[in-house]
Coordinates of C-alpha atoms in Angstrom, one line a residue:
Chain A
M812 CA -22.9 -39.8 15.1
L813 CA -21.3 -36.4 14.8
T814 CA -17.8 -36.0 16.2
D815 CA -16.6 -33.3 18.6
I816 CA -15.3 -30.4 16.5
M817 CA -12.7 -29.5 19.1
Q818 CA -11.1 -32.9 19.1
Y819 CA -7.9 -33.1 17.0
R820 CA -7.5 -36.3 14.9
E821 CA -4.4 -38.4 14.4
N822 CA -1.5 -36.7 12.6
M823 CA -3.0 -33.3 13.1
E824 CA -0.2 -31.2 14.6
I825 CA -1.0 -29.1 17.8
I826 CA 1.0 -25.9 18.1
D827 CA 1.6 -24.0 21.3
S828 CA -0.8 -21.1 20.9
D829 CA -3.7 -19.6 22.8
M830 CA -5.0 -17.5 19.9
L831 CA -8.2 -19.4 19.5
D832 CA -9.3 -18.7 23.0
K833 CA -8.5 -15.0 22.5
V834 CA -10.4 -14.7 19.3
L835 CA -13.4 -16.5 20.6
E836 CA -13.4 -14.2 23.7
Y837 CA -13.3 -11.1 21.5
R838 CA -16.1 -12.6 19.5
A839 CA -18.2 -13.3 22.5
L840 CA -17.8 -9.8 23.8
Y841 CA -18.6 -8.2 20.5
D842 CA -22.0 -6.6 20.6
Y843 CA -22.4 -4.6 17.5
N844 CA -25.7 -3.1 18.6
K845 CA -24.1 -1.2 21.4
Y846 CA -22.3 1.1 19.0
T847 CA -23.8 4.6 18.3
E848 CA -23.3 7.1 15.5
E849 CA -20.9 8.9 17.9
D850 CA -18.8 5.8 18.2
V851 CA -18.5 5.5 14.5
K852 CA -17.6 9.2 14.2
R853 CA -14.9 8.7 16.8
A854 CA -13.5 5.7 15.0
L855 CA -13.4 7.7 11.8
S856 CA -11.5 10.6 13.5
K857 CA -8.7 8.4 14.7
E858 CA -5.5 7.8 13.0
T859 CA -5.0 4.3 14.2
V860 CA -8.1 2.1 14.4
S861 CA -8.3 -0.1 17.6
L862 CA -10.2 -3.4 17.7
D863 CA -13.0 -1.6 19.4
D864 CA -13.1 1.0 16.6
F865 CA -13.1 -1.8 14.1
G866 CA -16.2 -3.2 15.9
A867 CA -17.9 0.2 15.5
L868 CA -17.0 0.3 11.8
L869 CA -18.7 -3.1 11.3
S870 CA -21.8 -2.2 13.3
P871 CA -25.2 -1.3 11.8
A872 CA -24.7 2.2 13.0
A873 CA -21.8 2.6 10.6
L874 CA -23.9 1.8 7.5
G875 CA -25.1 5.4 7.5
F876 CA -21.5 6.6 7.2
L877 CA -20.4 4.3 4.4
E878 CA -19.5 7.3 2.2
D879 CA -17.2 8.8 4.9
I880 CA -15.7 5.4 5.7
A881 CA -15.0 4.9 2.0
K882 CA -13.3 8.3 1.7
K883 CA -11.0 7.4 4.6
A884 CA -10.3 3.9 3.3
K885 CA -9.4 5.3 -0.1
I886 CA -6.8 7.6 1.4
E887 CA -5.3 4.7 3.4
T888 CA -5.2 2.4 0.4
R889 CA -3.5 5.1 -1.6
K890 CA -0.9 5.8 1.1
H891 CA 0.1 2.2 1.4
F892 CA -0.4 0.8 -2.1
G893 CA -0.3 3.9 -4.3
N894 CA -2.5 3.2 -7.4
S895 CA -1.2 -0.4 -7.7
V896 CA -3.6 -3.3 -8.2
T897 CA -2.1 -6.8 -8.4
L898 CA -3.5 -9.3 -10.9
F899 CA -3.6 -13.1 -10.4
T900 CA -5.6 -16.1 -11.4
P901 CA -6.7 -19.3 -9.5
L902 CA -6.1 -22.7 -10.9
Y903 CA -8.1 -25.7 -9.6
I904 CA -5.9 -28.7 -10.1
A905 CA -8.4 -31.1 -8.4
N906 CA -11.9 -31.1 -6.9
Y907 CA -12.0 -34.3 -4.9
C908 CA -13.3 -33.5 -1.4
E909 CA -13.7 -35.5 1.8
N910 CA -15.7 -33.0 3.7
N911 CA -19.4 -32.7 4.0
C912 CA -20.0 -29.0 4.2
V913 CA -23.7 -28.4 3.6
Y914 CA -23.3 -25.2 1.7
C915 CA -20.5 -26.1 -0.7
G916 CA -20.6 -27.3 -4.3
F917 CA -17.6 -29.6 -3.7
N918 CA -19.4 -31.3 -0.8
C919 CA -18.4 -35.0 -0.9
K920 CA -22.1 -36.0 -1.0
N921 CA -22.7 -34.1 -4.1
K922 CA -22.7 -36.1 -7.3
I923 CA -20.6 -33.9 -9.4
H924 CA -18.0 -34.6 -12.0
R925 CA -14.7 -35.1 -10.1
G926 CA -11.3 -35.0 -11.5
K927 CA -7.7 -34.0 -11.1
L928 CA -5.0 -32.8 -13.4
N929 CA -1.8 -34.9 -13.9
A930 CA 1.6 -33.2 -14.1
E931 CA 1.5 -32.8 -17.9
E932 CA -2.0 -31.3 -17.8
I933 CA -0.9 -28.9 -15.0
R934 CA 2.0 -27.8 -17.1
R935 CA -0.2 -27.1 -20.1
E936 CA -2.7 -25.2 -18.1
M937 CA 0.0 -23.1 -16.5
E938 CA 1.7 -22.5 -19.9
T939 CA -1.6 -21.2 -21.2
I940 CA -2.2 -18.9 -18.2
A941 CA 1.4 -17.6 -18.3
K942 CA 0.8 -16.6 -21.9
T943 CA -1.8 -14.1 -20.7
G944 CA 1.0 -12.2 -18.9
L945 CA 0.1 -13.2 -15.4
K946 CA 2.9 -13.9 -13.0
E947 CA 0.9 -14.8 -9.9
I948 CA -1.0 -18.0 -9.5
L949 CA -3.2 -19.4 -6.7
I950 CA -3.2 -23.3 -6.8
L951 CA -6.4 -24.8 -5.4
T952 CA -7.6 -28.3 -4.7
G953 CA -10.7 -29.7 -3.0
E954 CA -10.0 -30.9 0.5
S955 CA -8.9 -34.4 0.0
R956 CA -5.6 -35.6 1.4
N957 CA -6.1 -39.0 -0.2
M958 CA -6.8 -37.8 -3.7
S959 CA -4.6 -34.6 -3.7
S960 CA -1.6 -35.4 -1.5
V961 CA 0.8 -32.8 -0.2
E962 CA 3.4 -34.3 -2.6
Y963 CA 1.0 -33.9 -5.5
I964 CA 0.4 -30.3 -4.6
G965 CA 4.1 -29.8 -4.2
E966 CA 4.7 -31.1 -7.7
A967 CA 2.2 -28.6 -9.0
V968 CA 4.0 -25.8 -7.1
Q969 CA 7.3 -26.9 -8.5
I970 CA 5.9 -26.7 -12.1
A971 CA 4.3 -23.3 -11.3
K972 CA 7.8 -22.0 -10.2
E973 CA 8.9 -22.3 -13.9
Y974 CA 6.1 -19.9 -15.1
F975 CA 5.2 -17.6 -12.2
S976 CA 7.0 -15.3 -9.7
T977 CA 4.3 -15.6 -7.0
I978 CA 2.6 -18.8 -5.9
G979 CA -0.1 -19.2 -3.4
V980 CA -2.0 -22.3 -2.3
E981 CA -5.6 -22.6 -1.1
I982 CA -5.7 -26.2 0.0
Y983 CA -6.8 -28.3 3.1
P984 CA -4.9 -27.2 6.2
V985 CA -1.6 -29.2 6.8
N986 CA 1.1 -29.4 9.4
C987 CA 4.1 -27.1 9.8
D988 CA 6.6 -29.4 8.0
E989 CA 4.1 -29.8 5.1
Y990 CA 3.8 -26.1 4.8
R991 CA 7.6 -26.0 4.8
Y992 CA 7.7 -28.6 2.1
L993 CA 5.4 -26.6 -0.1
H994 CA 7.4 -23.4 0.7
E995 CA 10.6 -25.0 -0.3
R996 CA 9.0 -25.9 -3.7
G997 CA 8.1 -22.3 -4.3
A998 CA 4.9 -21.4 -2.5
D999 CA 5.0 -18.3 -0.4
Y1000 CA 1.3 -17.6 0.4
V1001 CA -1.4 -19.6 2.1
S1002 CA -5.1 -18.9 2.3
V1003 CA -7.4 -20.7 4.7
Y1004 CA -10.9 -19.6 5.4
Q1005 CA -12.4 -20.4 8.7
E1006 CA -15.9 -20.0 7.1
T1007 CA -17.5 -19.2 10.5
Y1008 CA -15.9 -18.6 13.9
D1009 CA -19.0 -19.7 15.7
K1010 CA -18.4 -23.1 17.0
E1011 CA -22.0 -24.3 17.0
R1012 CA -22.7 -23.0 13.6
Y1013 CA -19.4 -24.5 12.4
A1014 CA -20.5 -27.9 13.8
E1015 CA -23.9 -27.7 12.0
K1016 CA -22.4 -26.8 8.7
H1017 CA -19.4 -29.1 8.6
L1018 CA -20.8 -32.5 9.2
S1019 CA -17.9 -34.8 8.5
G1020 CA -14.3 -34.9 7.2
S1021 CA -11.1 -33.4 8.5
K1022 CA -12.6 -29.9 8.1
R1023 CA -14.9 -30.6 11.0
V1024 CA -11.9 -30.2 13.3
F1025 CA -12.3 -26.5 14.2
P1026 CA -9.0 -25.7 15.9
Y1027 CA -6.9 -27.4 13.4
R1028 CA -8.3 -25.2 10.7
F1029 CA -8.0 -22.1 12.9
Y1030 CA -4.3 -22.6 13.5
A1031 CA -3.5 -23.1 9.8
Q1032 CA -2.1 -19.6 9.3
E1033 CA 0.2 -19.9 12.3
R1034 CA 1.5 -23.2 11.1
A1035 CA 2.0 -21.8 7.6
I1036 CA 4.1 -19.0 9.0
I1037 CA 6.1 -21.3 11.2
G1038 CA 6.6 -23.4 8.0
G1039 CA 8.3 -20.4 6.4
M1040 CA 5.5 -18.9 4.3
R1041 CA 5.7 -15.2 3.7
G1042 CA 2.0 -14.4 3.8
V1043 CA -1.3 -15.7 5.0
G1044 CA -4.9 -15.0 4.0
F1045 CA -7.9 -14.8 6.3
G1046 CA -11.6 -14.8 5.6
A1047 CA -15.0 -15.9 6.8
L1048 CA -17.8 -17.0 4.5
L1049 CA -20.0 -14.0 5.2
G1050 CA -23.6 -14.9 5.7
L1051 CA -23.0 -18.5 6.9
D1052 CA -23.5 -17.2 10.5
D1053 CA -23.9 -13.6 11.7
F1054 CA -21.6 -11.8 9.2
R1055 CA -20.8 -8.9 11.5
K1056 CA -19.5 -11.3 14.2
D1057 CA -17.6 -13.4 11.7
A1058 CA -16.0 -10.4 9.9
F1059 CA -15.0 -9.1 13.3
S1060 CA -13.6 -12.4 14.3
A1061 CA -11.5 -12.8 11.1
G1062 CA -10.2 -9.2 11.6
V1063 CA -9.2 -10.0 15.2
H1064 CA -7.6 -13.3 14.1
A1065 CA -5.5 -11.5 11.4
Y1066 CA -4.7 -8.7 13.8
L1067 CA -3.4 -11.0 16.5
V1068 CA -1.4 -13.2 14.0
Q1069 CA 0.4 -10.1 12.7
K1070 CA 1.1 -9.0 16.3
K1071 CA 2.7 -12.4 17.0
Y1072 CA 4.5 -12.7 13.7
P1073 CA 5.3 -9.0 12.8
S1074 CA 6.9 -9.8 9.4
A1075 CA 4.0 -11.9 8.1
E1076 CA 2.1 -10.4 5.2
I1077 CA -1.6 -10.3 5.9
S1078 CA -4.5 -10.5 3.5
F1079 CA -8.2 -10.8 3.5
S1080 CA -10.8 -12.3 1.2
V1081 CA -14.5 -11.6 1.5
P1082 CA -16.6 -14.5 0.1
R1083 CA -20.3 -14.3 0.9
M1084 CA -23.5 -16.2 0.8
R1085 CA -25.7 -14.3 -1.6
P1086 CA -29.1 -13.3 -0.2
Y1087 CA -32.1 -14.8 -2.1
I1088 CA -33.4 -12.4 -4.6
N1089 CA -37.1 -11.4 -4.2
N1090 CA -37.0 -12.5 -0.7
E1091 CA -40.1 -10.8 0.9
E1092 CA -38.5 -10.6 4.3
N1093 CA -35.7 -8.1 4.7
N1094 CA -33.2 -9.9 6.9
P1095 CA -30.7 -7.5 8.5
K1096 CA -28.1 -10.3 8.6
D1097 CA -28.1 -10.6 4.8
V1098 CA -24.9 -9.6 3.1
H1099 CA -25.8 -7.3 0.2
E1100 CA -23.2 -5.4 -1.7
R1101 CA -23.5 -2.6 0.8
Q1102 CA -22.7 -4.8 3.7
L1103 CA -19.9 -6.5 1.8
L1104 CA -18.3 -3.1 1.1
Q1105 CA -18.7 -2.2 4.7
V1106 CA -16.7 -5.3 5.7
M1107 CA -13.9 -4.5 3.2
L1108 CA -13.6 -0.9 4.3
A1109 CA -13.5 -1.9 8.0
Y1110 CA -10.6 -4.4 7.2
R1111 CA -8.8 -1.6 5.3
L1112 CA -9.0 0.8 8.3
L1113 CA -8.1 -1.8 10.8
M1114 CA -5.0 -3.0 8.8
P1115 CA -4.2 -0.3 6.2
F1116 CA -1.2 -2.4 5.1
A1117 CA -3.1 -5.6 4.5
G1118 CA -3.9 -7.0 1.0
I1119 CA -7.6 -7.4 0.2
T1120 CA -8.6 -9.7 -2.6
I1121 CA -11.8 -9.4 -4.6
S1122 CA -13.1 -12.6 -6.3
T1123 CA -15.0 -13.2 -9.5
R1124 CA -18.0 -14.2 -7.4
E1125 CA -18.8 -10.5 -7.5
R1126 CA -19.9 -8.7 -10.6
A1127 CA -17.5 -6.6 -12.7
G1128 CA -19.2 -3.3 -11.8
F1129 CA -18.6 -4.0 -8.1
R1130 CA -15.1 -5.3 -8.5
D1131 CA -14.0 -2.3 -10.7
R1132 CA -15.1 0.2 -8.0
V1133 CA -13.7 -1.5 -4.9
I1134 CA -10.1 -1.7 -6.3
G1135 CA -8.3 1.4 -5.2
L1136 CA -10.9 1.9 -2.5
A1137 CA -10.1 -1.1 -0.4
A1138 CA -9.2 -4.1 -2.5
T1139 CA -5.6 -4.4 -3.8
K1140 CA -5.7 -7.6 -5.6
I1141 CA -8.1 -8.9 -8.4
S1142 CA -8.4 -12.2 -10.2
A1143 CA -8.7 -12.3 -14.0
G1144 CA -9.2 -14.8 -16.7
V1145 CA -10.8 -17.1 -14.1
K1146 CA -12.0 -20.7 -14.6
V1147 CA -13.3 -22.5 -11.6
G1148 CA -13.7 -25.9 -13.0
V1149 CA -10.7 -28.3 -12.8
G1150 CA -8.3 -26.9 -15.4
G1151 CA -10.2 -25.4 -18.3
H1152 CA -7.7 -22.8 -19.4
E1153 CA -6.4 -25.1 -22.0
G1154 CA -9.0 -27.5 -23.3
D1155 CA -12.0 -28.8 -21.4
N1156 CA -12.8 -29.0 -17.7
K1157 CA -11.8 -32.2 -16.0
G1158 CA -14.2 -31.6 -13.2
D1159 CA -17.2 -29.4 -12.2
E1160 CA -17.1 -25.9 -10.7
Q1161 CA -17.4 -25.1 -7.0
F1162 CA -19.4 -22.0 -7.7
E1163 CA -20.5 -19.8 -10.6
I1164 CA -18.4 -16.7 -11.4
S1165 CA -20.0 -13.3 -12.1
D1166 CA -17.0 -11.7 -13.8
P1167 CA -15.7 -13.8 -16.7
R1168 CA -13.4 -11.1 -18.1
S1169 CA -10.0 -12.0 -19.5
V1170 CA -6.7 -10.7 -18.2
E1171 CA -6.5 -8.1 -20.9
E1172 CA -10.1 -6.8 -20.2
V1173 CA -9.4 -6.5 -16.4
D1174 CA -6.0 -4.9 -17.1
N1175 CA -7.9 -2.3 -19.3
A1176 CA -10.5 -1.7 -16.6
I1177 CA -7.9 -1.1 -14.0
K1178 CA -6.2 1.5 -16.2
R1179 CA -9.6 3.1 -17.0
F1180 CA -10.0 3.8 -13.3
G1181 CA -6.6 5.6 -13.1
L1182 CA -5.0 2.6 -11.4
Q1183 CA -2.0 0.6 -12.5
P1184 CA -2.1 -3.1 -13.1
V1185 CA 0.8 -4.9 -11.3
Y1186 CA 1.9 -8.4 -12.4
T1187 CA 4.7 -9.1 -10.0
D1188 CA 5.2 -7.6 -6.6
T1189 CA 6.9 -10.2 -4.4
A1190 CA 10.3 -11.7 -4.1
Y1191 CA 10.5 -15.5 -3.4
L1192 CA 13.7 -16.1 -1.5
L1193 CA 14.7 -19.4 0.0
Chain B
M486 CA 27.5 27.3 -6.4
N487 CA 27.3 26.3 -10.1
N488 CA 29.6 23.4 -9.3
D489 CA 27.3 22.1 -6.5
K490 CA 27.2 18.4 -7.3
L491 CA 25.8 15.6 -5.3
I492 CA 28.4 12.8 -5.4
I493 CA 27.4 9.2 -4.6
G494 CA 29.7 6.4 -5.2
G495 CA 31.9 8.5 -7.4
R496 CA 29.0 9.5 -9.6
E497 CA 28.0 13.2 -9.9
F498 CA 24.4 14.4 -10.0
D499 CA 23.0 17.9 -10.4
S500 CA 19.6 16.9 -9.1
R501 CA 19.0 16.3 -5.4
F502 CA 15.6 14.8 -5.8
I503 CA 15.4 11.0 -5.9
L504 CA 12.0 9.7 -7.0
G505 CA 10.3 6.5 -5.9
S506 CA 8.4 4.7 -8.6
G507 CA 6.0 2.2 -7.1
K508 CA 3.0 4.2 -6.4
F509 CA 2.0 5.9 -9.7
S510 CA 1.1 4.7 -13.2
L511 CA 4.1 3.7 -15.4
E512 CA 2.7 5.8 -18.2
L513 CA 3.3 8.9 -16.1
M514 CA 6.9 8.1 -15.4
N515 CA 8.5 10.1 -18.1
S516 CA 6.6 13.3 -17.4
V517 CA 7.1 13.0 -13.6
I518 CA 10.8 12.5 -14.1
N519 CA 11.0 15.6 -16.3
N520 CA 9.0 17.8 -14.0
A521 CA 11.0 16.6 -11.0
G522 CA 14.2 17.1 -12.9
A523 CA 15.3 13.8 -11.3
E524 CA 18.4 11.9 -12.3
M525 CA 17.9 9.0 -10.0
I526 CA 14.9 6.7 -9.6
T527 CA 14.4 3.9 -7.2
V528 CA 12.7 0.7 -8.4
A529 CA 11.6 -2.3 -6.2
L530 CA 13.4 -5.3 -7.7
R531 CA 10.3 -7.4 -6.9
R532 CA 8.3 -5.2 -9.3
V533 CA 10.7 -5.9 -12.2
N534 CA 8.7 -8.1 -14.5
E535 CA 11.5 -9.3 -16.7
G536 CA 10.3 -9.9 -20.2
G537 CA 6.7 -9.5 -19.0
I538 CA 4.0 -6.9 -19.6
N539 CA 4.1 -3.6 -17.7
N540 CA 7.8 -4.1 -16.9
I541 CA 8.8 -1.1 -14.9
L542 CA 12.3 -1.1 -16.5
D543 CA 10.8 -0.4 -19.9
Y544 CA 9.5 2.9 -18.7
I545 CA 12.7 4.4 -17.3
P546 CA 14.1 6.9 -19.7
E547 CA 17.7 6.7 -20.8
G548 CA 20.2 8.7 -18.8
I549 CA 18.4 8.1 -15.6
T550 CA 20.3 6.3 -12.9
L551 CA 18.4 3.3 -11.7
I552 CA 18.6 2.5 -7.9
P553 CA 17.0 -0.9 -7.3
N554 CA 15.8 -1.4 -3.8
T555 CA 15.6 -4.6 -1.7
S556 CA 12.0 -4.2 -0.5
G557 CA 10.6 -7.5 0.5
A558 CA 13.8 -8.4 2.4
R559 CA 13.0 -9.3 6.0
N560 CA 16.7 -9.7 7.1
A561 CA 20.2 -9.0 5.9
E562 CA 20.5 -12.3 4.0
E563 CA 17.4 -11.7 2.0
A564 CA 18.6 -8.1 1.2
V565 CA 21.9 -9.4 -0.1
R566 CA 20.2 -12.0 -2.2
I567 CA 17.9 -9.4 -3.8
A568 CA 20.9 -7.1 -4.5
R569 CA 22.8 -9.9 -6.2
L570 CA 19.8 -10.8 -8.2
S571 CA 19.4 -7.2 -9.3
R572 CA 23.0 -7.1 -10.5
E573 CA 22.5 -10.3 -12.4
L574 CA 19.5 -8.7 -14.1
G575 CA 21.7 -5.9 -15.3
C576 CA 20.3 -3.2 -13.0
G577 CA 23.8 -1.9 -12.2
D578 CA 25.8 -1.5 -9.0
F579 CA 23.6 0.9 -7.1
V580 CA 21.4 -0.6 -4.4
K581 CA 19.1 0.9 -1.9
V582 CA 19.1 -1.5 1.1
E583 CA 15.7 -1.8 2.8
V584 CA 15.4 -4.4 5.4
I585 CA 11.9 -4.5 6.9
G586 CA 10.7 -7.1 9.4
D587 CA 7.4 -5.5 10.3
S588 CA 4.5 -5.6 7.9
K589 CA 2.5 -3.0 10.0
Y590 CA 4.8 0.0 10.4
L591 CA 7.4 -0.9 7.7
L592 CA 10.2 0.4 9.9
P593 CA 13.7 -0.5 8.9
N594 CA 15.7 -3.0 11.0
N595 CA 18.9 -1.0 11.6
E596 CA 20.9 -4.0 12.8
E597 CA 20.2 -6.1 9.8
T598 CA 20.7 -3.1 7.5
V599 CA 24.3 -2.7 8.8
K600 CA 25.0 -6.4 8.2
A601 CA 23.7 -6.2 4.6
T602 CA 25.6 -3.0 3.9
K603 CA 28.8 -4.5 5.1
I604 CA 28.5 -7.5 2.7
L605 CA 27.3 -5.6 -0.3
A606 CA 29.9 -2.8 0.0
K607 CA 32.6 -5.4 0.0
E608 CA 31.1 -6.9 -3.2
G609 CA 31.4 -3.5 -4.9
F610 CA 27.9 -2.3 -4.7
I611 CA 27.2 1.4 -4.2
V612 CA 25.1 0.9 -1.1
M613 CA 22.4 3.4 0.0
P614 CA 20.9 2.1 3.2
Y615 CA 17.5 3.2 4.4
M616 CA 17.5 3.5 8.2
Y617 CA 15.9 4.8 11.4
P618 CA 18.0 7.9 12.3
D619 CA 20.3 6.6 15.0
L620 CA 23.8 8.0 15.3
Y621 CA 25.5 4.7 16.2
T622 CA 23.8 2.9 13.3
A623 CA 24.8 5.8 10.9
R624 CA 28.4 5.5 12.0
A625 CA 28.3 1.7 11.6
L626 CA 26.9 2.2 8.1
E627 CA 29.6 4.6 7.2
D628 CA 32.3 2.3 8.5
A629 CA 30.6 -0.6 6.6
G630 CA 31.2 1.3 3.4
A631 CA 27.8 2.9 2.8
A632 CA 27.8 5.5 0.0
T633 CA 25.1 7.5 1.7
V634 CA 22.9 7.2 4.7
M635 CA 19.1 7.5 4.2
P636 CA 17.3 8.2 7.5
L637 CA 13.5 8.3 7.5
G638 CA 11.7 11.6 8.1
S639 CA 8.6 9.7 9.3
P640 CA 7.2 6.2 8.9
I641 CA 7.0 5.3 5.2
G642 CA 3.8 6.3 3.4
T643 CA 2.6 8.6 6.1
N644 CA 3.4 12.0 4.6
K645 CA 4.0 13.2 8.2
G646 CA 7.1 15.2 7.4
L647 CA 10.2 15.6 9.4
S648 CA 9.1 14.0 12.7
T649 CA 12.7 12.8 13.3
K650 CA 14.2 16.2 12.5
E651 CA 16.5 16.6 15.5
F652 CA 18.0 13.2 15.0
I653 CA 18.5 13.8 11.3
R654 CA 20.3 17.1 12.2
I655 CA 22.7 15.1 14.3
L656 CA 23.5 12.7 11.4
I657 CA 24.0 15.7 9.1
D658 CA 26.5 17.1 11.6
E659 CA 28.4 13.9 12.3
I660 CA 28.4 11.7 9.2
S661 CA 30.6 12.5 6.3
V662 CA 28.7 10.7 3.5
P663 CA 25.6 12.4 2.1
I664 CA 22.5 12.2 4.2
I665 CA 19.4 11.7 2.1
V666 CA 16.1 12.1 3.8
D667 CA 13.9 9.2 2.8
A668 CA 10.3 8.4 3.6
G669 CA 7.6 10.4 5.3
I670 CA 8.2 13.7 3.5
G671 CA 4.7 14.9 2.7
R672 CA 5.1 18.5 1.5
P673 CA 7.5 20.5 -0.6
S674 CA 8.0 22.8 2.4
E675 CA 9.3 19.8 4.5
A676 CA 11.7 18.9 1.8
C677 CA 12.9 22.5 1.7
E678 CA 13.4 22.5 5.5
A679 CA 15.4 19.3 5.4
M680 CA 17.6 20.8 2.6
E681 CA 18.1 24.0 4.6
M682 CA 19.3 21.9 7.5
G683 CA 22.0 20.5 5.2
A684 CA 20.5 17.2 4.0
S685 CA 22.2 16.3 0.7
A686 CA 19.1 15.1 -1.1
I687 CA 15.5 14.1 -0.7
M688 CA 13.8 10.9 -1.7
A689 CA 10.0 10.9 -2.1
N690 CA 7.3 8.7 -3.6
T691 CA 4.0 8.8 -1.8
A692 CA 3.8 12.6 -1.5
V693 CA 4.1 12.9 -5.3
A694 CA 2.1 9.8 -6.2
T695 CA -0.9 10.7 -4.0
A696 CA -1.1 14.4 -5.2
G697 CA -4.0 15.6 -7.2
N698 CA -1.6 16.4 -10.1
V699 CA 1.6 14.4 -9.9
D700 CA 3.4 16.5 -12.5
Y701 CA 2.8 19.8 -10.6
M702 CA 3.7 18.2 -7.3
A703 CA 6.9 16.7 -8.8
K704 CA 7.8 20.2 -10.0
A705 CA 6.9 21.8 -6.6
F706 CA 9.3 19.4 -4.9
K707 CA 12.0 20.1 -7.4
N708 CA 11.7 23.8 -6.7
A709 CA 11.5 23.4 -2.9
I710 CA 14.6 21.2 -2.8
E711 CA 16.6 23.6 -4.9
A712 CA 15.4 26.5 -2.7
G713 CA 16.4 24.7 0.4
R714 CA 19.8 23.8 -1.0
L715 CA 20.5 27.3 -2.1
A716 CA 19.5 28.6 1.4
Y717 CA 21.9 26.1 3.0
L718 CA 24.8 27.0 0.7
S719 CA 24.3 30.7 1.2
G720 CA 24.3 30.4 5.0
L721 CA 21.0 31.1 6.7
G722 CA 20.7 34.6 8.2
R723 CA 21.1 34.8 11.9
V724 CA 17.9 34.3 13.9
L725 CA 18.0 35.7 17.4
E726 CA 16.4 33.6 20.0
G727 CA 14.5 35.4 22.8
K728 CA 14.7 39.2 23.0
A729 CA 17.2 41.4 21.4
E730 CA 20.7 41.9 22.9
A731 CA 21.0 43.2 26.5
S732 CA 21.7 46.9 26.7
S733 CA 24.4 46.6 29.3
P734 CA 26.9 44.0 28.3
L735 CA 27.2 41.1 30.7
T736 CA 31.0 41.1 30.4
G737 CA 31.5 44.8 30.8
F738 CA 33.1 44.5 34.2
L739 CA 36.2 42.9 32.8
E740 CA 39.3 45.2 33.2
D741 CA 41.8 43.7 30.8

């Protein structure tokens, strides 16, 4: 028996916010087929991009203008970030998961090798990572409160504080006081991806576990900001549902959060489901590199000041060209198993990476494109 | 005019061009500074990678005065903490106070800026506050012990020029510490115009960093700023508004 995705569970904090209704209303009204070439041109001629212009930039009509959109996005990226590109690496400290998300490698029904690092192992991994020169780390777990408690994650954050100047977490959504707890230990950034903003599709894809509760996940960024975090990351898993509608929804979500909390730093990630290769049918909803870039460029023009991260799920040749154009942050020296920077994996990977380059190699690539690698760009203050 | 020095916190400078550093490659630093003839450079403390690779401090030539800024501070308290940290790191007593609580427009919060300036000036910092050009705030900053006042020409990063020109002019007339136009200056001609008006110096980053050739643009700014300064010092020629003078004097009827 599947549960109601709108029903909060015990201990899930409810905050006073109507943002979910607003985002879903924008989503329902978004009809990307109504936009014409003229609408795209108009959006491109504007100095400030409205949510409606953003809709036009994400529409199929805009695909024909990708080069023009890229030119404008590059100028915006330059104005706001100069030629800086920030480097970081993710560290998976555990891969236990209590959710049954049908598309995910960490799915609790999957028989994969599970594990978690103890404090000593976390320290050794971080030491090894710090030796590469990185100063920013993203701590990840699978989504299991039982196996990876908030205290456990807090301990990892505290160790990270000794080696890194910037610490982010990508973990299961938690309550405001728990975000505050992690912030007080040194974390300043929280990423939570809604996967899809379509309630029906969300219900089909997230069959069980806490993640099934749609609004609790949706309000994670607001809770993180209330808990004192400096910045929050947004994203939809593009291709899980209609990617244009989901990219639009994630953009609206981030836009409204920044409006409500003006000092919050906003960032986007753009994970995607890869289209099957050699698929005879050409599905217009597939997310090829062209569409992926379109989404990144639209985010850039909607929020010229927002960070955009490009993950190692994409190939080196793509990553190297989107930095400076739209992306401002790039991971390097990435291992997606549990640990694995120092010694062997303690657990299997969530996905395969397409860009295995080391920190030094990525650093060189950034310079080769006339950009400057930046290792530290935030101030943790508590 | 040969003795025309810019004095900030008791220190004398010949150059009136303050360079920002965050938006171009570190390897270009030396040649940009040379072309700009700059003696002061601002550095975001959050970019200082102490002991790490690509540490911005390693790229700053000797003899250049470092002005750490408090970017990343969202309120006065955070700005004070960053300034103290900067002093602990050996970055000196200069501090450019930036308090920004809006991630979209990056406009300075004047009220919090005054608070931070008051605390830091008391602690002996040479405080250079970045502000939105408002006369009351500028007076409060001066009273708080600011060494300069740094009004924005336009929102940061926009290269839109002197969109706050009339308000900056008021600050130049009313405030006795140097007025340094910071942010928004996109072209050398705009820097020149601000200097003609009597601004004491210009601070720029994006305009140089986003130019096709940063060295040439640094030099163009240097020349424009010098030209504007010289024009200001020499006293601009009279520009008559409207038509020429009336042929019969309006006061010709007076008998004594």
